[in-house]
């Protein structure tokens, strides 16, 4: 069963609670939460207080995507604020194994993320250690961009590596996914699908239903 993880980066923050409720009622189980620090990526989004606040109102699984330099500095804080899974970029730290261990010690699922320019081979040494690999299908930093199709080839490579190692690994794709290209992402080997602008434009319930039909 493939999973849809709507990214609240494209939500209307005036109505954030209402929109999360609408996602739940439409059958969503995961929420993708993008954290940007203005250093690792050019933009700044939101952080612990927002996560802690929405945590009070929902039992959705919080799939937190850290786009921050030296993520090891903040793992305990994000765990405490209510993350269920913490993804960090391997390009953002020298301490990859230690950061994975820190996430697990906090009792959370751990994911590593790779940018479009980072090869699949860079993730390979960590596959046994993590619960998820997040393969970015756009340059991280902004919602509403177009999917880079070559990134899906890395999904296939990582799925093959995981299968060869006998690992039951989640592979998530993030960036530019819509109902027209989601099937190609699943076919490539992804089982967790992030979508931001394609969920929050126009009618959220209808968009979720259209995605779920294709998963
Ligand atoms: C981009 C973020 C994404 C973003 C996806 O840096 O990691 O999660 O919200 O938005 P769409 O689906 O609009 O590309
Ligand atoms: Zn993301």
mmCIF file with all atom_site columns, C-alpha atoms and ligand atoms in Angstrom:
data_model
loop_
_atom_site.group_PDB
_atom_site.id
_atom_site.type_symbol
_atom_site.label_atom_id
_atom_site.label_alt_id
_atom_site.label_comp_id
_atom_site.label_asym_id
_atom_site.label_entity_id
_atom_site.label_seq_id
_atom_site.pdbx_PDB_ins_code
_atom_site.Cartn_x
_atom_site.Cartn_y
_atom_site.Cartn_z
_atom_site.occupancy
_atom_site.B_iso_or_equiv
_atom_site.pdbx_formal_charge
_atom_site.auth_seq_id
_atom_site.auth_comp_id
_atom_site.auth_asym_id
_atom_site.auth_atom_id
_atom_site.pdbx_PDB_model_num
ATOM   1   C  CA  . UNK A 1 1   ? 0.000   0.000  0.000   1.00 0.00 ? 1   UNK A CA  1
ATOM   2   C  CA  . UNK A 1 2   ? 1.551   3.315  -1.073  1.00 0.00 ? 2   UNK A CA  1
ATOM   3   C  CA  . UNK A 1 3   ? 1.277   6.373  1.120   1.00 0.00 ? 3   UNK A CA  1
ATOM   4   C  CA  . UNK A 1 4   ? 0.400   9.983  0.303   1.00 0.00 ? 4   UNK A CA  1
ATOM   5   C  CA  . UNK A 1 5   ? 2.195   12.582 2.422   1.00 0.00 ? 5   UNK A CA  1
ATOM   6   C  CA  . UNK A 1 6   ? 0.772   16.058 1.723   1.00 0.00 ? 6   UNK A CA  1
ATOM   7   C  CA  . UNK A 1 7   ? 3.254   18.886 2.273   1.00 0.00 ? 7   UNK A CA  1
ATOM   8   C  CA  . UNK A 1 8   ? 1.793   21.705 4.347   1.00 0.00 ? 8   UNK A CA  1
ATOM   9   C  CA  . UNK A 1 9   ? 4.315   24.103 2.803   1.00 0.00 ? 9   UNK A CA  1
ATOM   10  C  CA  . UNK A 1 10  ? 1.584   24.861 0.256   1.00 0.00 ? 10  UNK A CA  1
ATOM   11  C  CA  . UNK A 1 11  ? -1.202  25.158 2.839   1.00 0.00 ? 11  UNK A CA  1
ATOM   12  C  CA  . UNK A 1 12  ? -3.018  28.374 3.667   1.00 0.00 ? 12  UNK A CA  1
ATOM   13  C  CA  . UNK A 1 13  ? -1.600  29.024 7.162   1.00 0.00 ? 13  UNK A CA  1
ATOM   14  C  CA  . UNK A 1 14  ? -4.565  31.132 8.103   1.00 0.00 ? 14  UNK A CA  1
ATOM   15  C  CA  . UNK A 1 15  ? -6.616  27.955 7.824   1.00 0.00 ? 15  UNK A CA  1
ATOM   16  C  CA  . UNK A 1 16  ? -3.966  25.375 8.718   1.00 0.00 ? 16  UNK A CA  1
ATOM   17  C  CA  . UNK A 1 17  ? -6.043  23.512 11.313  1.00 0.00 ? 17  UNK A CA  1
ATOM   18  C  CA  . UNK A 1 18  ? -9.080  23.334 9.029   1.00 0.00 ? 18  UNK A CA  1
ATOM   19  C  CA  . UNK A 1 19  ? -6.982  22.120 6.125   1.00 0.00 ? 19  UNK A CA  1
ATOM   20  C  CA  . UNK A 1 20  ? -5.343  19.384 8.215   1.00 0.00 ? 20  UNK A CA  1
ATOM   21  C  CA  . UNK A 1 21  ? -8.814  18.265 9.310   1.00 0.00 ? 21  UNK A CA  1
ATOM   22  C  CA  . UNK A 1 22  ? -9.905  18.189 5.676   1.00 0.00 ? 22  UNK A CA  1
ATOM   23  C  CA  . UNK A 1 23  ? -6.884  16.025 4.768   1.00 0.00 ? 23  UNK A CA  1
ATOM   24  C  CA  . UNK A 1 24  ? -7.758  13.575 7.544   1.00 0.00 ? 24  UNK A CA  1
ATOM   25  C  CA  . UNK A 1 25  ? -11.366 13.360 6.435   1.00 0.00 ? 25  UNK A CA  1
ATOM   26  C  CA  . UNK A 1 26  ? -10.272 12.711 2.849   1.00 0.00 ? 26  UNK A CA  1
ATOM   27  C  CA  . UNK A 1 27  ? -8.266  9.669  4.008   1.00 0.00 ? 27  UNK A CA  1
ATOM   28  C  CA  . UNK A 1 28  ? -4.736  11.043 4.502   1.00 0.00 ? 28  UNK A CA  1
ATOM   29  C  CA  . UNK A 1 29  ? -2.523  9.360  7.133   1.00 0.00 ? 29  UNK A CA  1
ATOM   30  C  CA  . UNK A 1 30  ? 0.820   11.212 6.756   1.00 0.00 ? 30  UNK A CA  1
ATOM   31  C  CA  . UNK A 1 31  ? 1.709   14.897 6.899   1.00 0.00 ? 31  UNK A CA  1
ATOM   32  C  CA  . UNK A 1 32  ? 4.944   16.139 5.310   1.00 0.00 ? 32  UNK A CA  1
ATOM   33  C  CA  . UNK A 1 33  ? 6.448   19.035 7.267   1.00 0.00 ? 33  UNK A CA  1
ATOM   34  C  CA  . UNK A 1 34  ? 9.209   21.013 5.498   1.00 0.00 ? 34  UNK A CA  1
ATOM   35  C  CA  . UNK A 1 35  ? 11.664  22.838 7.737   1.00 0.00 ? 35  UNK A CA  1
ATOM   36  C  CA  . UNK A 1 36  ? 13.999  25.342 6.012   1.00 0.00 ? 36  UNK A CA  1
ATOM   37  C  CA  . UNK A 1 37  ? 16.733  27.398 7.638   1.00 0.00 ? 37  UNK A CA  1
ATOM   38  C  CA  . UNK A 1 38  ? 17.697  29.920 4.939   1.00 0.00 ? 38  UNK A CA  1
ATOM   39  C  CA  . UNK A 1 39  ? 21.205  28.400 4.825   1.00 0.00 ? 39  UNK A CA  1
ATOM   40  C  CA  . UNK A 1 40  ? 20.945  24.858 3.486   1.00 0.00 ? 40  UNK A CA  1
ATOM   41  C  CA  . UNK A 1 41  ? 18.214  26.168 1.196   1.00 0.00 ? 41  UNK A CA  1
ATOM   42  C  CA  . UNK A 1 42  ? 17.535  29.813 0.260   1.00 0.00 ? 42  UNK A CA  1
ATOM   43  C  CA  . UNK A 1 43  ? 14.132  30.011 1.930   1.00 0.00 ? 43  UNK A CA  1
ATOM   44  C  CA  . UNK A 1 44  ? 12.888  29.931 5.536   1.00 0.00 ? 44  UNK A CA  1
ATOM   45  C  CA  . UNK A 1 45  ? 9.682   28.101 6.472   1.00 0.00 ? 45  UNK A CA  1
ATOM   46  C  CA  . UNK A 1 46  ? 8.680   27.110 10.021  1.00 0.00 ? 46  UNK A CA  1
ATOM   47  C  CA  . UNK A 1 47  ? 9.995   25.041 12.882  1.00 0.00 ? 47  UNK A CA  1
ATOM   48  C  CA  . UNK A 1 48  ? 9.337   23.480 16.257  1.00 0.00 ? 48  UNK A CA  1
ATOM   49  C  CA  . UNK A 1 49  ? 6.552   25.776 17.555  1.00 0.00 ? 49  UNK A CA  1
ATOM   50  C  CA  . UNK A 1 50  ? 4.376   25.128 14.505  1.00 0.00 ? 50  UNK A CA  1
ATOM   51  C  CA  . UNK A 1 51  ? 4.913   21.365 14.725  1.00 0.00 ? 51  UNK A CA  1
ATOM   52  C  CA  . UNK A 1 52  ? 4.170   21.331 18.460  1.00 0.00 ? 52  UNK A CA  1
ATOM   53  C  CA  . UNK A 1 53  ? 1.037   23.344 17.877  1.00 0.00 ? 53  UNK A CA  1
ATOM   54  C  CA  . UNK A 1 54  ? -0.450  21.133 15.134  1.00 0.00 ? 54  UNK A CA  1
ATOM   55  C  CA  . UNK A 1 55  ? 0.613   18.020 17.085  1.00 0.00 ? 55  UNK A CA  1
ATOM   56  C  CA  . UNK A 1 56  ? -2.071  18.918 19.640  1.00 0.00 ? 56  UNK A CA  1
ATOM   57  C  CA  . UNK A 1 57  ? -4.824  18.687 17.032  1.00 0.00 ? 57  UNK A CA  1
ATOM   58  C  CA  . UNK A 1 58  ? -4.083  15.567 15.017  1.00 0.00 ? 58  UNK A CA  1
ATOM   59  C  CA  . UNK A 1 59  ? -2.797  11.994 15.192  1.00 0.00 ? 59  UNK A CA  1
ATOM   60  C  CA  . UNK A 1 60  ? -1.470  12.058 11.622  1.00 0.00 ? 60  UNK A CA  1
ATOM   61  C  CA  . UNK A 1 61  ? 2.028   10.627 11.171  1.00 0.00 ? 61  UNK A CA  1
ATOM   62  C  CA  . UNK A 1 62  ? 4.415   13.603 11.010  1.00 0.00 ? 62  UNK A CA  1
ATOM   63  C  CA  . UNK A 1 63  ? 7.010   13.088 8.309   1.00 0.00 ? 63  UNK A CA  1
ATOM   64  C  CA  . UNK A 1 64  ? 9.429   15.946 9.035   1.00 0.00 ? 64  UNK A CA  1
ATOM   65  C  CA  . UNK A 1 65  ? 11.841  16.968 6.258   1.00 0.00 ? 65  UNK A CA  1
ATOM   66  C  CA  . UNK A 1 66  ? 14.739  18.983 7.658   1.00 0.00 ? 66  UNK A CA  1
ATOM   67  C  CA  . UNK A 1 67  ? 16.396  21.214 5.077   1.00 0.00 ? 67  UNK A CA  1
ATOM   68  C  CA  . UNK A 1 68  ? 18.817  22.677 7.607   1.00 0.00 ? 68  UNK A CA  1
ATOM   69  C  CA  . UNK A 1 69  ? 22.599  22.820 8.068   1.00 0.00 ? 69  UNK A CA  1
ATOM   70  C  CA  . UNK A 1 70  ? 24.008  20.561 10.793  1.00 0.00 ? 70  UNK A CA  1
ATOM   71  C  CA  . UNK A 1 71  ? 20.690  18.858 11.600  1.00 0.00 ? 71  UNK A CA  1
ATOM   72  C  CA  . UNK A 1 72  ? 22.346  17.062 14.521  1.00 0.00 ? 72  UNK A CA  1
ATOM   73  C  CA  . UNK A 1 73  ? 21.930  20.294 16.511  1.00 0.00 ? 73  UNK A CA  1
ATOM   74  C  CA  . UNK A 1 74  ? 18.140  20.051 16.531  1.00 0.00 ? 74  UNK A CA  1
ATOM   75  C  CA  . UNK A 1 75  ? 17.139  16.362 16.516  1.00 0.00 ? 75  UNK A CA  1
ATOM   76  C  CA  . UNK A 1 76  ? 16.080  16.334 20.171  1.00 0.00 ? 76  UNK A CA  1
ATOM   77  C  CA  . UNK A 1 77  ? 13.955  19.460 19.662  1.00 0.00 ? 77  UNK A CA  1
ATOM   78  C  CA  . UNK A 1 78  ? 12.140  18.109 16.619  1.00 0.00 ? 78  UNK A CA  1
ATOM   79  C  CA  . UNK A 1 79  ? 11.562  14.785 18.353  1.00 0.00 ? 79  UNK A CA  1
ATOM   80  C  CA  . UNK A 1 80  ? 10.091  16.611 21.329  1.00 0.00 ? 80  UNK A CA  1
ATOM   81  C  CA  . UNK A 1 81  ? 7.879   18.834 19.185  1.00 0.00 ? 81  UNK A CA  1
ATOM   82  C  CA  . UNK A 1 82  ? 6.053   15.790 17.801  1.00 0.00 ? 82  UNK A CA  1
ATOM   83  C  CA  . UNK A 1 83  ? 7.847   14.419 14.721  1.00 0.00 ? 83  UNK A CA  1
ATOM   84  C  CA  . UNK A 1 84  ? 7.264   10.715 14.032  1.00 0.00 ? 84  UNK A CA  1
ATOM   85  C  CA  . UNK A 1 85  ? 9.922   10.470 11.357  1.00 0.00 ? 85  UNK A CA  1
ATOM   86  C  CA  . UNK A 1 86  ? 12.844  12.813 10.846  1.00 0.00 ? 86  UNK A CA  1
ATOM   87  C  CA  . UNK A 1 87  ? 14.474  13.123 7.432   1.00 0.00 ? 87  UNK A CA  1
ATOM   88  C  CA  . UNK A 1 88  ? 17.727  15.043 7.114   1.00 0.00 ? 88  UNK A CA  1
ATOM   89  C  CA  . UNK A 1 89  ? 19.961  15.780 4.124   1.00 0.00 ? 89  UNK A CA  1
ATOM   90  C  CA  . UNK A 1 90  ? 23.228  13.859 3.944   1.00 0.00 ? 90  UNK A CA  1
ATOM   91  C  CA  . UNK A 1 91  ? 24.701  16.922 2.196   1.00 0.00 ? 91  UNK A CA  1
ATOM   92  C  CA  . UNK A 1 92  ? 24.054  18.989 5.344   1.00 0.00 ? 92  UNK A CA  1
ATOM   93  C  CA  . UNK A 1 93  ? 26.206  17.148 7.885   1.00 0.00 ? 93  UNK A CA  1
ATOM   94  C  CA  . UNK A 1 94  ? 29.511  15.358 8.400   1.00 0.00 ? 94  UNK A CA  1
ATOM   95  C  CA  . UNK A 1 95  ? 27.885  13.219 11.086  1.00 0.00 ? 95  UNK A CA  1
ATOM   96  C  CA  . UNK A 1 96  ? 25.435  11.069 9.180   1.00 0.00 ? 96  UNK A CA  1
ATOM   97  C  CA  . UNK A 1 97  ? 25.577  7.865  11.238  1.00 0.00 ? 97  UNK A CA  1
ATOM   98  C  CA  . UNK A 1 98  ? 25.521  9.750  14.517  1.00 0.00 ? 98  UNK A CA  1
ATOM   99  C  CA  . UNK A 1 99  ? 22.490  11.773 13.412  1.00 0.00 ? 99  UNK A CA  1
ATOM   100 C  CA  . UNK A 1 100 ? 20.615  8.602  12.413  1.00 0.00 ? 100 UNK A CA  1
ATOM   101 C  CA  . UNK A 1 101 ? 21.463  7.086  15.812  1.00 0.00 ? 101 UNK A CA  1
ATOM   102 C  CA  . UNK A 1 102 ? 20.311  10.229 17.589  1.00 0.00 ? 102 UNK A CA  1
ATOM   103 C  CA  . UNK A 1 103 ? 16.919  10.061 15.839  1.00 0.00 ? 103 UNK A CA  1
ATOM   104 C  CA  . UNK A 1 104 ? 16.517  6.417  16.795  1.00 0.00 ? 104 UNK A CA  1
ATOM   105 C  CA  . UNK A 1 105 ? 17.544  7.096  20.390  1.00 0.00 ? 105 UNK A CA  1
ATOM   106 C  CA  . UNK A 1 106 ? 14.741  9.664  20.507  1.00 0.00 ? 106 UNK A CA  1
ATOM   107 C  CA  . UNK A 1 107 ? 12.365  6.856  19.562  1.00 0.00 ? 107 UNK A CA  1
ATOM   108 C  CA  . UNK A 1 108 ? 11.610  8.198  16.071  1.00 0.00 ? 108 UNK A CA  1
ATOM   109 C  CA  . UNK A 1 109 ? 11.967  6.793  12.575  1.00 0.00 ? 109 UNK A CA  1
ATOM   110 C  CA  . UNK A 1 110 ? 15.017  8.046  10.681  1.00 0.00 ? 110 UNK A CA  1
ATOM   111 C  CA  . UNK A 1 111 ? 15.339  9.022  7.047   1.00 0.00 ? 111 UNK A CA  1
ATOM   112 C  CA  . UNK A 1 112 ? 18.166  10.338 4.906   1.00 0.00 ? 112 UNK A CA  1
ATOM   113 C  CA  . UNK A 1 113 ? 17.495  12.682 2.019   1.00 0.00 ? 113 UNK A CA  1
ATOM   114 C  CA  . UNK A 1 114 ? 19.419  13.310 -1.197  1.00 0.00 ? 114 UNK A CA  1
ATOM   115 C  CA  . UNK A 1 115 ? 19.261  16.354 -3.471  1.00 0.00 ? 115 UNK A CA  1
ATOM   116 C  CA  . UNK A 1 116 ? 18.954  15.974 -7.268  1.00 0.00 ? 116 UNK A CA  1
ATOM   117 C  CA  . UNK A 1 117 ? 22.736  16.312 -7.739  1.00 0.00 ? 117 UNK A CA  1
ATOM   118 C  CA  . UNK A 1 118 ? 23.644  13.659 -5.165  1.00 0.00 ? 118 UNK A CA  1
ATOM   119 C  CA  . UNK A 1 119 ? 24.098  10.150 -6.592  1.00 0.00 ? 119 UNK A CA  1
ATOM   120 C  CA  . UNK A 1 120 ? 22.188  7.129  -5.302  1.00 0.00 ? 120 UNK A CA  1
ATOM   121 C  CA  . UNK A 1 121 ? 25.529  5.561  -4.338  1.00 0.00 ? 121 UNK A CA  1
ATOM   122 C  CA  . UNK A 1 122 ? 25.939  8.247  -1.639  1.00 0.00 ? 122 UNK A CA  1
ATOM   123 C  CA  . UNK A 1 123 ? 22.943  6.781  0.206   1.00 0.00 ? 123 UNK A CA  1
ATOM   124 C  CA  . UNK A 1 124 ? 24.038  3.163  -0.096  1.00 0.00 ? 124 UNK A CA  1
ATOM   125 C  CA  . UNK A 1 125 ? 26.259  2.934  3.016   1.00 0.00 ? 125 UNK A CA  1
ATOM   126 C  CA  . UNK A 1 126 ? 23.314  3.933  5.221   1.00 0.00 ? 126 UNK A CA  1
ATOM   127 C  CA  . UNK A 1 127 ? 20.499  1.815  3.810   1.00 0.00 ? 127 UNK A CA  1
ATOM   128 C  CA  . UNK A 1 128 ? 20.678  -0.760 6.627   1.00 0.00 ? 128 UNK A CA  1
ATOM   129 C  CA  . UNK A 1 129 ? 20.577  2.001  9.235   1.00 0.00 ? 129 UNK A CA  1
ATOM   130 C  CA  . UNK A 1 130 ? 17.527  3.975  8.141   1.00 0.00 ? 130 UNK A CA  1
ATOM   131 C  CA  . UNK A 1 131 ? 13.779  3.515  7.820   1.00 0.00 ? 131 UNK A CA  1
ATOM   132 C  CA  . UNK A 1 132 ? 13.442  5.762  4.766   1.00 0.00 ? 132 UNK A CA  1
ATOM   133 C  CA  . UNK A 1 133 ? 15.378  7.350  1.929   1.00 0.00 ? 133 UNK A CA  1
ATOM   134 C  CA  . UNK A 1 134 ? 13.860  10.556 0.585   1.00 0.00 ? 134 UNK A CA  1
ATOM   135 C  CA  . UNK A 1 135 ? 14.849  11.219 -3.012  1.00 0.00 ? 135 UNK A CA  1
ATOM   136 C  CA  . UNK A 1 136 ? 14.251  14.861 -3.926  1.00 0.00 ? 136 UNK A CA  1
ATOM   137 C  CA  . UNK A 1 137 ? 12.728  15.240 -7.373  1.00 0.00 ? 137 UNK A CA  1
ATOM   138 C  CA  . UNK A 1 138 ? 13.288  19.027 -7.398  1.00 0.00 ? 138 UNK A CA  1
ATOM   139 C  CA  . UNK A 1 139 ? 15.987  21.228 -5.855  1.00 0.00 ? 139 UNK A CA  1
ATOM   140 C  CA  . UNK A 1 140 ? 14.872  21.637 -2.241  1.00 0.00 ? 140 UNK A CA  1
ATOM   141 C  CA  . UNK A 1 141 ? 13.718  25.074 -1.154  1.00 0.00 ? 141 UNK A CA  1
ATOM   142 C  CA  . UNK A 1 142 ? 10.386  25.825 -2.783  1.00 0.00 ? 142 UNK A CA  1
ATOM   143 C  CA  . UNK A 1 143 ? 7.071   24.218 -3.586  1.00 0.00 ? 143 UNK A CA  1
ATOM   144 C  CA  . UNK A 1 144 ? 5.472   24.393 -7.002  1.00 0.00 ? 144 UNK A CA  1
ATOM   145 C  CA  . UNK A 1 145 ? 8.488   23.372 -9.127  1.00 0.00 ? 145 UNK A CA  1
ATOM   146 C  CA  . UNK A 1 146 ? 8.588   20.872 -11.986 1.00 0.00 ? 146 UNK A CA  1
ATOM   147 C  CA  . UNK A 1 147 ? 9.722   17.277 -11.370 1.00 0.00 ? 147 UNK A CA  1
ATOM   148 C  CA  . UNK A 1 148 ? 13.199  16.405 -12.694 1.00 0.00 ? 148 UNK A CA  1
ATOM   149 C  CA  . UNK A 1 149 ? 12.536  13.023 -14.370 1.00 0.00 ? 149 UNK A CA  1
ATOM   150 C  CA  . UNK A 1 150 ? 16.170  11.800 -14.075 1.00 0.00 ? 150 UNK A CA  1
ATOM   151 C  CA  . UNK A 1 151 ? 15.764  11.726 -10.276 1.00 0.00 ? 151 UNK A CA  1
ATOM   152 C  CA  . UNK A 1 152 ? 13.351  8.808  -10.642 1.00 0.00 ? 152 UNK A CA  1
ATOM   153 C  CA  . UNK A 1 153 ? 16.223  6.711  -12.008 1.00 0.00 ? 153 UNK A CA  1
ATOM   154 C  CA  . UNK A 1 154 ? 17.862  7.072  -8.579  1.00 0.00 ? 154 UNK A CA  1
ATOM   155 C  CA  . UNK A 1 155 ? 14.694  5.784  -6.957  1.00 0.00 ? 155 UNK A CA  1
ATOM   156 C  CA  . UNK A 1 156 ? 14.963  2.638  -9.070  1.00 0.00 ? 156 UNK A CA  1
ATOM   157 C  CA  . UNK A 1 157 ? 18.640  2.227  -8.177  1.00 0.00 ? 157 UNK A CA  1
ATOM   158 C  CA  . UNK A 1 158 ? 17.993  2.612  -4.449  1.00 0.00 ? 158 UNK A CA  1
ATOM   159 C  CA  . UNK A 1 159 ? 15.017  0.225  -4.575  1.00 0.00 ? 159 UNK A CA  1
ATOM   160 C  CA  . UNK A 1 160 ? 17.287  -2.323 -6.285  1.00 0.00 ? 160 UNK A CA  1
ATOM   161 C  CA  . UNK A 1 161 ? 20.019  -1.870 -3.660  1.00 0.00 ? 161 UNK A CA  1
ATOM   162 C  CA  . UNK A 1 162 ? 17.477  -2.290 -0.862  1.00 0.00 ? 162 UNK A CA  1
ATOM   163 C  CA  . UNK A 1 163 ? 15.979  -5.407 -2.448  1.00 0.00 ? 163 UNK A CA  1
ATOM   164 C  CA  . UNK A 1 164 ? 19.422  -6.929 -2.903  1.00 0.00 ? 164 UNK A CA  1
ATOM   165 C  CA  . UNK A 1 165 ? 20.152  -6.314 0.762   1.00 0.00 ? 165 UNK A CA  1
ATOM   166 C  CA  . UNK A 1 166 ? 16.746  -7.742 1.738   1.00 0.00 ? 166 UNK A CA  1
ATOM   167 C  CA  . UNK A 1 167 ? 15.629  -4.444 3.270   1.00 0.00 ? 167 UNK A CA  1
ATOM   168 C  CA  . UNK A 1 168 ? 12.047  -3.324 3.659   1.00 0.00 ? 168 UNK A CA  1
ATOM   169 C  CA  . UNK A 1 169 ? 12.901  0.325  3.014   1.00 0.00 ? 169 UNK A CA  1
ATOM   170 C  CA  . UNK A 1 170 ? 10.510  3.212  2.516   1.00 0.00 ? 170 UNK A CA  1
ATOM   171 C  CA  . UNK A 1 171 ? 11.468  5.336  -0.472  1.00 0.00 ? 171 UNK A CA  1
ATOM   172 C  CA  . UNK A 1 172 ? 9.854   8.757  -0.578  1.00 0.00 ? 172 UNK A CA  1
ATOM   173 C  CA  . UNK A 1 173 ? 9.778   11.179 -3.502  1.00 0.00 ? 173 UNK A CA  1
ATOM   174 C  CA  . UNK A 1 174 ? 9.297   14.909 -3.032  1.00 0.00 ? 174 UNK A CA  1
ATOM   175 C  CA  . UNK A 1 175 ? 8.902   17.728 -5.511  1.00 0.00 ? 175 UNK A CA  1
ATOM   176 C  CA  . UNK A 1 176 ? 6.721   18.352 -8.532  1.00 0.00 ? 176 UNK A CA  1
ATOM   177 C  CA  . UNK A 1 177 ? 4.540   15.265 -8.059  1.00 0.00 ? 177 UNK A CA  1
ATOM   178 C  CA  . UNK A 1 178 ? 1.007   15.493 -9.461  1.00 0.00 ? 178 UNK A CA  1
ATOM   179 C  CA  . UNK A 1 179 ? -1.698  13.053 -10.529 1.00 0.00 ? 179 UNK A CA  1
ATOM   180 C  CA  . UNK A 1 180 ? -0.203  12.882 -14.028 1.00 0.00 ? 180 UNK A CA  1
ATOM   181 C  CA  . UNK A 1 181 ? 3.276   11.752 -12.972 1.00 0.00 ? 181 UNK A CA  1
ATOM   182 C  CA  . UNK A 1 182 ? 2.654   9.945  -9.657  1.00 0.00 ? 182 UNK A CA  1
ATOM   183 C  CA  . UNK A 1 183 ? 2.355   6.579  -11.373 1.00 0.00 ? 183 UNK A CA  1
ATOM   184 C  CA  . UNK A 1 184 ? 5.844   6.933  -12.859 1.00 0.00 ? 184 UNK A CA  1
ATOM   185 C  CA  . UNK A 1 185 ? 7.225   7.599  -9.361  1.00 0.00 ? 185 UNK A CA  1
ATOM   186 C  CA  . UNK A 1 186 ? 5.527   4.478  -7.985  1.00 0.00 ? 186 UNK A CA  1
ATOM   187 C  CA  . UNK A 1 187 ? 6.684   2.443  -10.957 1.00 0.00 ? 187 UNK A CA  1
ATOM   188 C  CA  . UNK A 1 188 ? 10.250  3.634  -10.298 1.00 0.00 ? 188 UNK A CA  1
ATOM   189 C  CA  . UNK A 1 189 ? 10.011  2.157  -6.778  1.00 0.00 ? 189 UNK A CA  1
ATOM   190 C  CA  . UNK A 1 190 ? 8.742   4.927  -4.498  1.00 0.00 ? 190 UNK A CA  1
ATOM   191 C  CA  . UNK A 1 191 ? 6.109   4.022  -1.894  1.00 0.00 ? 191 UNK A CA  1
ATOM   192 C  CA  . UNK A 1 192 ? 5.717   7.345  -0.034  1.00 0.00 ? 192 UNK A CA  1
ATOM   193 C  CA  . UNK A 1 193 ? 4.609   10.252 -2.183  1.00 0.00 ? 193 UNK A CA  1
ATOM   194 C  CA  . UNK A 1 194 ? 4.877   13.908 -1.167  1.00 0.00 ? 194 UNK A CA  1
ATOM   195 C  CA  . UNK A 1 195 ? 2.672   16.454 -2.864  1.00 0.00 ? 195 UNK A CA  1
ATOM   196 C  CA  . UNK A 1 196 ? 2.291   20.106 -1.924  1.00 0.00 ? 196 UNK A CA  1
ATOM   197 C  CA  . UNK A 1 197 ? 0.914   22.418 -4.582  1.00 0.00 ? 197 UNK A CA  1
ATOM   198 C  CA  . UNK A 1 198 ? -0.990  19.588 -6.293  1.00 0.00 ? 198 UNK A CA  1
ATOM   199 C  CA  . UNK A 1 199 ? -2.909  18.982 -3.041  1.00 0.00 ? 199 UNK A CA  1
ATOM   200 C  CA  . UNK A 1 200 ? -3.547  22.524 -1.817  1.00 0.00 ? 200 UNK A CA  1
ATOM   201 C  CA  . UNK A 1 201 ? -4.596  24.188 -5.069  1.00 0.00 ? 201 UNK A CA  1
ATOM   202 C  CA  . UNK A 1 202 ? -8.358  24.346 -5.674  1.00 0.00 ? 202 UNK A CA  1
ATOM   203 C  CA  . UNK A 1 203 ? -10.282 21.620 -3.812  1.00 0.00 ? 203 UNK A CA  1
ATOM   204 C  CA  . UNK A 1 204 ? -8.162  19.735 -1.245  1.00 0.00 ? 204 UNK A CA  1
ATOM   205 C  CA  . UNK A 1 205 ? -10.607 16.840 -0.787  1.00 0.00 ? 205 UNK A CA  1
ATOM   206 C  CA  . UNK A 1 206 ? -10.914 16.236 -4.514  1.00 0.00 ? 206 UNK A CA  1
ATOM   207 C  CA  . UNK A 1 207 ? -7.141  16.425 -4.991  1.00 0.00 ? 207 UNK A CA  1
ATOM   208 C  CA  . UNK A 1 208 ? -6.507  13.893 -2.205  1.00 0.00 ? 208 UNK A CA  1
ATOM   209 C  CA  . UNK A 1 209 ? -9.100  11.519 -3.640  1.00 0.00 ? 209 UNK A CA  1
ATOM   210 C  CA  . UNK A 1 210 ? -7.574  11.777 -7.126  1.00 0.00 ? 210 UNK A CA  1
ATOM   211 C  CA  . UNK A 1 211 ? -4.137  10.910 -5.700  1.00 0.00 ? 211 UNK A CA  1
ATOM   212 C  CA  . UNK A 1 212 ? -5.376  8.053  -3.528  1.00 0.00 ? 212 UNK A CA  1
ATOM   213 C  CA  . UNK A 1 213 ? -7.070  6.499  -6.550  1.00 0.00 ? 213 UNK A CA  1
ATOM   214 C  CA  . UNK A 1 214 ? -3.692  6.302  -8.281  1.00 0.00 ? 214 UNK A CA  1
ATOM   215 C  CA  . UNK A 1 215 ? -1.795  4.867  -5.305  1.00 0.00 ? 215 UNK A CA  1
HETATM 216 C  C1  . LIG B 2 .   ? 10.564  21.471 -1.416  1.00 0.00 ? 1   LIG B C1  1
HETATM 217 C  C2  . LIG B 2 .   ? 9.858   20.706 -0.347  1.00 0.00 ? 1   LIG B C2  1
HETATM 218 C  C3  . LIG B 2 .   ? 8.643   19.998 -0.811  1.00 0.00 ? 1   LIG B C3  1
HETATM 219 C  C4  . LIG B 2 .   ? 7.558   20.875 -1.373  1.00 0.00 ? 1   LIG B C4  1
HETATM 220 C  C5  . LIG B 2 .   ? 6.870   20.093 -2.434  1.00 0.00 ? 1   LIG B C5  1
HETATM 221 O  O1  . LIG B 2 .   ? 11.798  21.875 -0.946  1.00 0.00 ? 1   LIG B O1  1
HETATM 222 O  O2  . LIG B 2 .   ? 10.715  19.703 0.202   1.00 0.00 ? 1   LIG B O2  1
HETATM 223 O  O3  . LIG B 2 .   ? 8.123   19.119 0.187   1.00 0.00 ? 1   LIG B O3  1
HETATM 224 O  O4  . LIG B 2 .   ? 6.616   21.308 -0.436  1.00 0.00 ? 1   LIG B O4  1
HETATM 225 O  O5  . LIG B 2 .   ? 5.976   20.900 -3.089  1.00 0.00 ? 1   LIG B O5  1
HETATM 226 P  P1  . LIG B 2 .   ? 5.414   20.546 -4.538  1.00 0.00 ? 1   LIG B P1  1
HETATM 227 O  O6  . LIG B 2 .   ? 4.656   19.244 -4.422  1.00 0.00 ? 1   LIG B O6  1
HETATM 228 O  O7  . LIG B 2 .   ? 4.566   21.703 -4.854  1.00 0.00 ? 1   LIG B O7  1
HETATM 229 O  O8  . LIG B 2 .   ? 6.614   20.402 -5.441  1.00 0.00 ? 1   LIG B O8  1
HETATM 230 ZN ZN1 . LIG B 2 .   ? 9.830   18.151 1.548   1.00 0.00 ? 2   LIG B ZN1 1
#
